[in-house]
CSV table of N, CA and C in Angstrom, one decimal:
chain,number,residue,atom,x,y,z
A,1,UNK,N,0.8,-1.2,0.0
A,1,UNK,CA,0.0,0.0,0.0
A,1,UNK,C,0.9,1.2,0.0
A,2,UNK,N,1.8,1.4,0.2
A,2,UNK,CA,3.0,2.3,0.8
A,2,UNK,C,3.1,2.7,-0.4
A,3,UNK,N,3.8,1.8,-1.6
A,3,UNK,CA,3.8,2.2,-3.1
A,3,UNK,C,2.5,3.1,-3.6
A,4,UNK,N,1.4,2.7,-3.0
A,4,UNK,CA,0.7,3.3,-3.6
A,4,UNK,C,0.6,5.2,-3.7
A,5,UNK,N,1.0,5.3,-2.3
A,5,UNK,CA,0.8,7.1,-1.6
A,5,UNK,C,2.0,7.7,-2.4
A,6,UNK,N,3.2,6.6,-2.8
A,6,UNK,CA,4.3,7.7,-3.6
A,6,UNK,C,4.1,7.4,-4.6
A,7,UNK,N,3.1,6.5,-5.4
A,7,UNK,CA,2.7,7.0,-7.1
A,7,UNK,C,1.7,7.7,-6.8
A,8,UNK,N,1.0,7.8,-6.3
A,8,UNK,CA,-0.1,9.4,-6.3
A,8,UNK,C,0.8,10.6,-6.3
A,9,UNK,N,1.7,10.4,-5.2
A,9,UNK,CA,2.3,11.8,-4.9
A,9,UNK,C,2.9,12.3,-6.3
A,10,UNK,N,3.8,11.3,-6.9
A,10,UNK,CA,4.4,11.3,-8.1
A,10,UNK,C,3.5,11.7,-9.5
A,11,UNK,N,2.1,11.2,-9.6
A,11,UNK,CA,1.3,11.5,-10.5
A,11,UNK,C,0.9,12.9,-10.7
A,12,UNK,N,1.0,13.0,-9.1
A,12,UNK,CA,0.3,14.6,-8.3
A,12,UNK,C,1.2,15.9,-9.4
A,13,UNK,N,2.5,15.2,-8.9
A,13,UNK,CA,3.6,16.1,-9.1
A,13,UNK,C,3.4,16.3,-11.0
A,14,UNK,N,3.4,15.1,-11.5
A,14,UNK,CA,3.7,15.1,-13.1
A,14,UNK,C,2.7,16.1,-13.7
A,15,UNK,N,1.5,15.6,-13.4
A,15,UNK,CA,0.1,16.5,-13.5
A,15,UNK,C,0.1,17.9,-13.3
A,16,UNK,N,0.9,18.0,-12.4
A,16,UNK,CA,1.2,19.7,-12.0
A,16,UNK,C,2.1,20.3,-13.0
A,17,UNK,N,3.3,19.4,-13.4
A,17,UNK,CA,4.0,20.3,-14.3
A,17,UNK,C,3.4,20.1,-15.1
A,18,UNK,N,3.1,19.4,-16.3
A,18,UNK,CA,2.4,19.3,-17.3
A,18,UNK,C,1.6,20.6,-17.6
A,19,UNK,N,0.5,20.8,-16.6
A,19,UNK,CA,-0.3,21.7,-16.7
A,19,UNK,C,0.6,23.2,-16.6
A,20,UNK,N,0.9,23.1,-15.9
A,20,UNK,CA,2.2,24.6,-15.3
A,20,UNK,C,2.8,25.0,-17.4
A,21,UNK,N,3.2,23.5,-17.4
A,21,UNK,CA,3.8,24.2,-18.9
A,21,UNK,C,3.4,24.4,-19.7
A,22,UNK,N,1.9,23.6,-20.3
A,22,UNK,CA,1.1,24.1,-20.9
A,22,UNK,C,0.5,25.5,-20.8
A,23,UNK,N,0.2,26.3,-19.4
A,23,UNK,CA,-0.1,27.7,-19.6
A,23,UNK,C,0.8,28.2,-20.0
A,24,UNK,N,1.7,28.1,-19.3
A,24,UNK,CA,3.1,29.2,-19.9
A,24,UNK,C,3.5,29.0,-21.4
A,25,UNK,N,3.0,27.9,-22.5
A,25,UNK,CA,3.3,27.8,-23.5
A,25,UNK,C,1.9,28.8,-23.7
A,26,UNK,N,1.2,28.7,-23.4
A,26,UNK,CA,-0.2,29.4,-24.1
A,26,UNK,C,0.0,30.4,-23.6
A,27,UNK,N,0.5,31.0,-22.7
A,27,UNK,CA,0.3,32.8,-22.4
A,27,UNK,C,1.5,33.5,-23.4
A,28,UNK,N,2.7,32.5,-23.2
A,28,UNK,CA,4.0,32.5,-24.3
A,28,UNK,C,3.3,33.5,-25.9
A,29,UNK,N,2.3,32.4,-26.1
A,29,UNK,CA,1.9,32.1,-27.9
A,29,UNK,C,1.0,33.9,-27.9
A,30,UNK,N,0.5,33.9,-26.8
A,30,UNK,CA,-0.7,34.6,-26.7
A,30,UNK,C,-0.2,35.7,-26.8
A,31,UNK,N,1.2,36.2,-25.8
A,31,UNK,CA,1.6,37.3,-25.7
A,31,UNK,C,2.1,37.7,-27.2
A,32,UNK,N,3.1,37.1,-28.0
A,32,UNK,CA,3.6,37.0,-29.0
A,32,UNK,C,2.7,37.7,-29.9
A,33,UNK,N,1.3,36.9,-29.9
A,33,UNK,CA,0.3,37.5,-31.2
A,33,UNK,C,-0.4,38.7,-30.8
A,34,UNK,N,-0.6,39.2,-29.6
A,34,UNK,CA,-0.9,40.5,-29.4
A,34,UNK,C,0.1,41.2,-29.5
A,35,UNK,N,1.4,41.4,-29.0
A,35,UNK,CA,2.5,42.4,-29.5
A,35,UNK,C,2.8,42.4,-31.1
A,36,UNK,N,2.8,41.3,-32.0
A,36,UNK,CA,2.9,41.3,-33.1
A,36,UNK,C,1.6,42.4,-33.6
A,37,UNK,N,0.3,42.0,-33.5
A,37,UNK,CA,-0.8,42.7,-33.7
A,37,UNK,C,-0.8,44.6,-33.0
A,38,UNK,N,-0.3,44.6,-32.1
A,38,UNK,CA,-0.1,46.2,-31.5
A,38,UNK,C,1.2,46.6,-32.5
A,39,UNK,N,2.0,45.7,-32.7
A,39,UNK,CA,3.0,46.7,-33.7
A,39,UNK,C,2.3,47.0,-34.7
A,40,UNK,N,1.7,46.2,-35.8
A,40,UNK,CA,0.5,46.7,-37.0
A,40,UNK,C,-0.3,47.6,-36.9
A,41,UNK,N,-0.8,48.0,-35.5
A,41,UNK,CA,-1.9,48.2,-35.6
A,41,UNK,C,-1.5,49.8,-35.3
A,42,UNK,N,-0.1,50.0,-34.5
A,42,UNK,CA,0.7,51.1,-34.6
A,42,UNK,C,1.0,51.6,-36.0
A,43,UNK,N,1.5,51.0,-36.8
A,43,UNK,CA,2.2,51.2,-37.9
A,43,UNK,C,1.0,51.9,-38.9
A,44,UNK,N,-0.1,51.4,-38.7
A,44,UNK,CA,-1.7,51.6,-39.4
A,44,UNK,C,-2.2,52.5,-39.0
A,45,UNK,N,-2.0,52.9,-37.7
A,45,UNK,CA,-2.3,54.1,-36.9
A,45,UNK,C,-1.9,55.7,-37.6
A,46,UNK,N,-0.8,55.6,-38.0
A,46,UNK,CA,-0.1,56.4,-38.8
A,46,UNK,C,-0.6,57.2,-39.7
A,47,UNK,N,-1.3,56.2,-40.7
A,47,UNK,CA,-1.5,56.3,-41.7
A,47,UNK,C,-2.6,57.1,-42.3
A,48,UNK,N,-3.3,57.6,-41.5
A,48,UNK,CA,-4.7,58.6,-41.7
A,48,UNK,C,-5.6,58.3,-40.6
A,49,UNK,N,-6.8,59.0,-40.8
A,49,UNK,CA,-7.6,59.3,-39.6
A,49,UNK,C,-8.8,57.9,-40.0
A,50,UNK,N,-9.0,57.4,-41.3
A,50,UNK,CA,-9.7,56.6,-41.6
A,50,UNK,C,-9.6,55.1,-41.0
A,51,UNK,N,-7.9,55.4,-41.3
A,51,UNK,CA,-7.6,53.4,-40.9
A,51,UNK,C,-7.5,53.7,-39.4
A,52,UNK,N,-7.7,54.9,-38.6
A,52,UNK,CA,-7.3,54.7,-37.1
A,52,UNK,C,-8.3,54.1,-36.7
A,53,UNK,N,-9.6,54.4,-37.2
A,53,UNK,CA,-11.0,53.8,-37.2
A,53,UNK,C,-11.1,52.2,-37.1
A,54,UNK,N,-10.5,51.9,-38.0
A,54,UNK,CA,-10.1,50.5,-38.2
A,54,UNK,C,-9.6,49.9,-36.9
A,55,UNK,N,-8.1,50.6,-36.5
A,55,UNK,CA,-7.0,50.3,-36.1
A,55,UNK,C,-8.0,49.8,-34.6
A,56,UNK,N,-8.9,51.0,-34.2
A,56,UNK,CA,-9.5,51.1,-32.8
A,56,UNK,C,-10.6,49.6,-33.1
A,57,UNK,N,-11.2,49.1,-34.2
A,57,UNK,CA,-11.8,48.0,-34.2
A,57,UNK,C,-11.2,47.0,-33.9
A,58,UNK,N,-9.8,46.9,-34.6
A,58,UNK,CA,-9.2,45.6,-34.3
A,58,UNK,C,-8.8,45.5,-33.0
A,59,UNK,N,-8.4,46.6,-32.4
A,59,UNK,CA,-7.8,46.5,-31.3
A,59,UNK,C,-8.9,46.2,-30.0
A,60,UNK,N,-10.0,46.9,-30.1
A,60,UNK,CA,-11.6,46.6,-29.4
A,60,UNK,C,-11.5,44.9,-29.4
A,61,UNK,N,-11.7,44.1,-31.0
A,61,UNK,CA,-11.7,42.6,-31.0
A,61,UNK,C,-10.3,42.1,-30.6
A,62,UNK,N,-9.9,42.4,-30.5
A,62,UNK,CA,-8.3,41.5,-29.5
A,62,UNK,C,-8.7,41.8,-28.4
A,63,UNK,N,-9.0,43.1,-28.0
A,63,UNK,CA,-9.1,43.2,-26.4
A,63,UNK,C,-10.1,42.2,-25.6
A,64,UNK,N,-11.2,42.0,-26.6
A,64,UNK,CA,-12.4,41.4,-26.2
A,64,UNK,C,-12.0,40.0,-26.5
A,65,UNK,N,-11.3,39.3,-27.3
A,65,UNK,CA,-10.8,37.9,-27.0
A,65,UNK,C,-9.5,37.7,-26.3
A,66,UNK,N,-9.2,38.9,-25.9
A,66,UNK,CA,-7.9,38.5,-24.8
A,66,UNK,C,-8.5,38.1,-23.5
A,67,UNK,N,-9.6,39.2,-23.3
A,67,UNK,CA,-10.5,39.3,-22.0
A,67,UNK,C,-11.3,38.0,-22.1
A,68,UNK,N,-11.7,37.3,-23.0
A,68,UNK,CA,-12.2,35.5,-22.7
A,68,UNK,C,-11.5,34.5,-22.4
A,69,UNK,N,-10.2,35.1,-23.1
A,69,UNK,CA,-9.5,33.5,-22.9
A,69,UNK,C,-8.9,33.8,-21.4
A,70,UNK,N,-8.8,35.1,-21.1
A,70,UNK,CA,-8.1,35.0,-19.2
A,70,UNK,C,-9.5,34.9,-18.7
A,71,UNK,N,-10.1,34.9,-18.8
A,71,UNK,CA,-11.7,34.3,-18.3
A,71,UNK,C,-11.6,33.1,-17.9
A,72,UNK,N,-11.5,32.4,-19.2
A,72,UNK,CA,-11.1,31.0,-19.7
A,72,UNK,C,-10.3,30.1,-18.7
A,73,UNK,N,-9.0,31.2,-18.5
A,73,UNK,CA,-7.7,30.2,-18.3
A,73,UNK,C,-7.9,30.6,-16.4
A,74,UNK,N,-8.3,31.5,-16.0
A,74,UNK,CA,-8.8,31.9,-15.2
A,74,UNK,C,-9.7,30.5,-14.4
A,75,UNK,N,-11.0,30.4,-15.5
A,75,UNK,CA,-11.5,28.8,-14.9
A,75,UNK,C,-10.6,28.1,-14.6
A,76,UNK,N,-10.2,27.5,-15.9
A,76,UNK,CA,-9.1,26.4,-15.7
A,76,UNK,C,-8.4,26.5,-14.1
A,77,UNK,N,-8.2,27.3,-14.2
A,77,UNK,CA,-6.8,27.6,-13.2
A,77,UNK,C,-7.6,27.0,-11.7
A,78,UNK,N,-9.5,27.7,-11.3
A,78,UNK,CA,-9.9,27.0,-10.5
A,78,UNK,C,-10.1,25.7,-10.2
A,79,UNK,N,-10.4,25.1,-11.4
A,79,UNK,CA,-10.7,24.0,-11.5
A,79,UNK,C,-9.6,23.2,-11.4
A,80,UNK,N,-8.1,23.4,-11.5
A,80,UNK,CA,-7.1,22.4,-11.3
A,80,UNK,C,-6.6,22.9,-10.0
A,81,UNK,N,-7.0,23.6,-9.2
A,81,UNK,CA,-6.9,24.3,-7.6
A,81,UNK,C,-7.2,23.3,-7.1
A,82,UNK,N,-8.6,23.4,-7.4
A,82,UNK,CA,-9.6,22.0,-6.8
A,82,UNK,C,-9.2,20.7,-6.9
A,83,UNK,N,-9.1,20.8,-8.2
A,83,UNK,CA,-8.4,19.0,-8.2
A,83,UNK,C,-7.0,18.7,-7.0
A,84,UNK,N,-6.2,19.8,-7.0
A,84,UNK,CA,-4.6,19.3,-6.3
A,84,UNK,C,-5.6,19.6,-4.6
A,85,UNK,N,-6.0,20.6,-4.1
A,85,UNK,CA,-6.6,20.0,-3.2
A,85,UNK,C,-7.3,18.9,-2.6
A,86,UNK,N,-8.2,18.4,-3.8
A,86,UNK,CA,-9.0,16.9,-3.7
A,86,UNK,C,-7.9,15.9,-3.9
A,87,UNK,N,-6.7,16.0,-4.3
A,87,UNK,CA,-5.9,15.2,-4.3
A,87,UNK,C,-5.1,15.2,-3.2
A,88,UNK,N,-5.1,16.2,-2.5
A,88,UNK,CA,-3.7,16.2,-1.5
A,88,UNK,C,-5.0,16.1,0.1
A,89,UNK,N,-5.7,16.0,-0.1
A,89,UNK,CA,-6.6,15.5,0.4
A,89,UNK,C,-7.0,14.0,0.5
A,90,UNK,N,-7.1,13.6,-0.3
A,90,UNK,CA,-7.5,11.9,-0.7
A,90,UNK,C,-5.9,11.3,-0.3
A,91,UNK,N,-4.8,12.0,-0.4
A,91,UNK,CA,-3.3,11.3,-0.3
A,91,UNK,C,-3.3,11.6,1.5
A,92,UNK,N,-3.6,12.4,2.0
A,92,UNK,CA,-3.6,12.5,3.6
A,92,UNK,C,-4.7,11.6,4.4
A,93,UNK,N,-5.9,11.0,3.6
A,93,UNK,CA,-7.0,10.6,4.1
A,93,UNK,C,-5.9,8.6,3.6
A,94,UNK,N,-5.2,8.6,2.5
A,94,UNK,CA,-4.7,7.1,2.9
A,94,UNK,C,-3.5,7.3,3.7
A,95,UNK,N,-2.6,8.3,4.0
A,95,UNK,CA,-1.7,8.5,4.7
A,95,UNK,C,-2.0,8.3,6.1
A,96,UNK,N,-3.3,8.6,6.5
A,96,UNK,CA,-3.9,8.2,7.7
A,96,UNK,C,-4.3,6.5,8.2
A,97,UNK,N,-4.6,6.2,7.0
A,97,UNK,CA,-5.0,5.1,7.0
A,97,UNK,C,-4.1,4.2,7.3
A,98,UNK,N,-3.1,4.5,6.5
A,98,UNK,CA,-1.6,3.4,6.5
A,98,UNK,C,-1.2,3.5,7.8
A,99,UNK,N,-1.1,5.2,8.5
A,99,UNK,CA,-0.8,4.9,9.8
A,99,UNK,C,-1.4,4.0,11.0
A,100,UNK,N,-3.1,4.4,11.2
A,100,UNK,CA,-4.0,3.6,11.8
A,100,UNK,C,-3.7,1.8,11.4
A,101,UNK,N,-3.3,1.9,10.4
A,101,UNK,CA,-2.7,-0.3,10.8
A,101,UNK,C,-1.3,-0.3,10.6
A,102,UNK,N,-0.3,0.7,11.1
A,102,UNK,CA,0.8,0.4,11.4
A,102,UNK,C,1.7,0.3,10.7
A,103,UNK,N,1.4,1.3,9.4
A,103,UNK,CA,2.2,1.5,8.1
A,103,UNK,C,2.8,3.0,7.9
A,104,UNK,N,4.0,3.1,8.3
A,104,UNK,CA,4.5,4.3,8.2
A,104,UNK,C,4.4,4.9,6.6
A,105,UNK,N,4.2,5.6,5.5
A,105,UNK,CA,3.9,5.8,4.6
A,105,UNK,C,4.9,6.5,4.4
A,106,UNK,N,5.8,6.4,3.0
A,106,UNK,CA,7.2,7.2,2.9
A,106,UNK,C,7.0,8.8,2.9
A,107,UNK,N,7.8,9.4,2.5
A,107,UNK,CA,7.8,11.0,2.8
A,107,UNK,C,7.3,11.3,1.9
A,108,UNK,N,6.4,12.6,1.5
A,108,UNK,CA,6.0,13.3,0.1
A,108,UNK,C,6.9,14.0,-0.5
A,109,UNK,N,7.1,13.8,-2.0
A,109,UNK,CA,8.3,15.4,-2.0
A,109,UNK,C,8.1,15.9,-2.2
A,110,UNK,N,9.7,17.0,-2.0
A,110,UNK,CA,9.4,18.3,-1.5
A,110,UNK,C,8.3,19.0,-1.7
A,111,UNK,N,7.6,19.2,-3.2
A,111,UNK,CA,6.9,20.1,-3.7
A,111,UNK,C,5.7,20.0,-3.2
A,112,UNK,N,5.1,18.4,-2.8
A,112,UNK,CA,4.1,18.4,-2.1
A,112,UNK,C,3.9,18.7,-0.7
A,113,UNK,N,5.8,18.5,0.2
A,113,UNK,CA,5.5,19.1,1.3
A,113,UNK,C,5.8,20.4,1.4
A,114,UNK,N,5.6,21.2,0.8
A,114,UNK,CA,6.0,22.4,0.3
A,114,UNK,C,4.3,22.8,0.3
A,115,UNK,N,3.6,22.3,-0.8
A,115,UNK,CA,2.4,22.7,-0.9
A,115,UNK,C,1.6,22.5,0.5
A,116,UNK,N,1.5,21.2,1.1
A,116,UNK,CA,1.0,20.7,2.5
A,116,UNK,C,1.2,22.1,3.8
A,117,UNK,N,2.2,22.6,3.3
A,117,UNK,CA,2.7,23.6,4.5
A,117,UNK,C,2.4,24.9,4.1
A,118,UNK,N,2.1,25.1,3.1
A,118,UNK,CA,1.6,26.8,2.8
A,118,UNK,C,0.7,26.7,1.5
A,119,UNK,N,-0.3,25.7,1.3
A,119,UNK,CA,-1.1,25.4,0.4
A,119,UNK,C,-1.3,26.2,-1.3
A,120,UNK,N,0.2,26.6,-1.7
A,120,UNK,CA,0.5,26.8,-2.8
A,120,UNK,C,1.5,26.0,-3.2
């Protein structure tokens, strides 16, 4: 059973980076195509009073699908809160267990006792 508390913890752990890198690739991508798009839309700016008209539309629809997807990622971000709670939760409720029949359960690492102690 012992095996079992350090592949959770281990799963816990992989699950977390995974996700961790995944945002950072997507805020990465995200940031890129809005500064790419603000340089244009500078450059267009320039150019007369007509295209600024424009310039202020495109920039309204970026702002307004920038503002969904941190909405978006925003959820996400609760919803995997919850999960590592319900999980570091479910790993303390068998950690207890192993203890109550006399099963010292190995250590968590760091990151989880890291998170255990200041719940980030």
């Amino acid at each position: 059973m012992g095996g079992w508390v350090g592949i959770a913890g281990t799963a816990i752990g992989a699950i977390a980076m995974v996700l961790a890198g995944l945002f950072a690739a997507r805020s990465t991508r995200a940031a890129a195509v809005v500064t790419a798009e603000a340089q244009r839309a500078a450059a267009r700016a320039t150019a007369g009073p007509a295209e600024r008209a424009e310039d202020r539309a495109a920039f309204d629809a970026i702002k307004t699908e920038l503002r969904a997807d941190l909405e978006s990622t925003r959820e996400e971000v609760r919803s995997l809160r919850s999960l590592v709670r319900a999980f570091a939760w479910y790993v303390g409720e068998l950690s207890s267990e192993m203890r109550r029949r006399g099963v010292e359960p190995p250590a968590p690492p760091a990151r989880v006792d890291e998170y255990n102690r200041t719940g980030v």
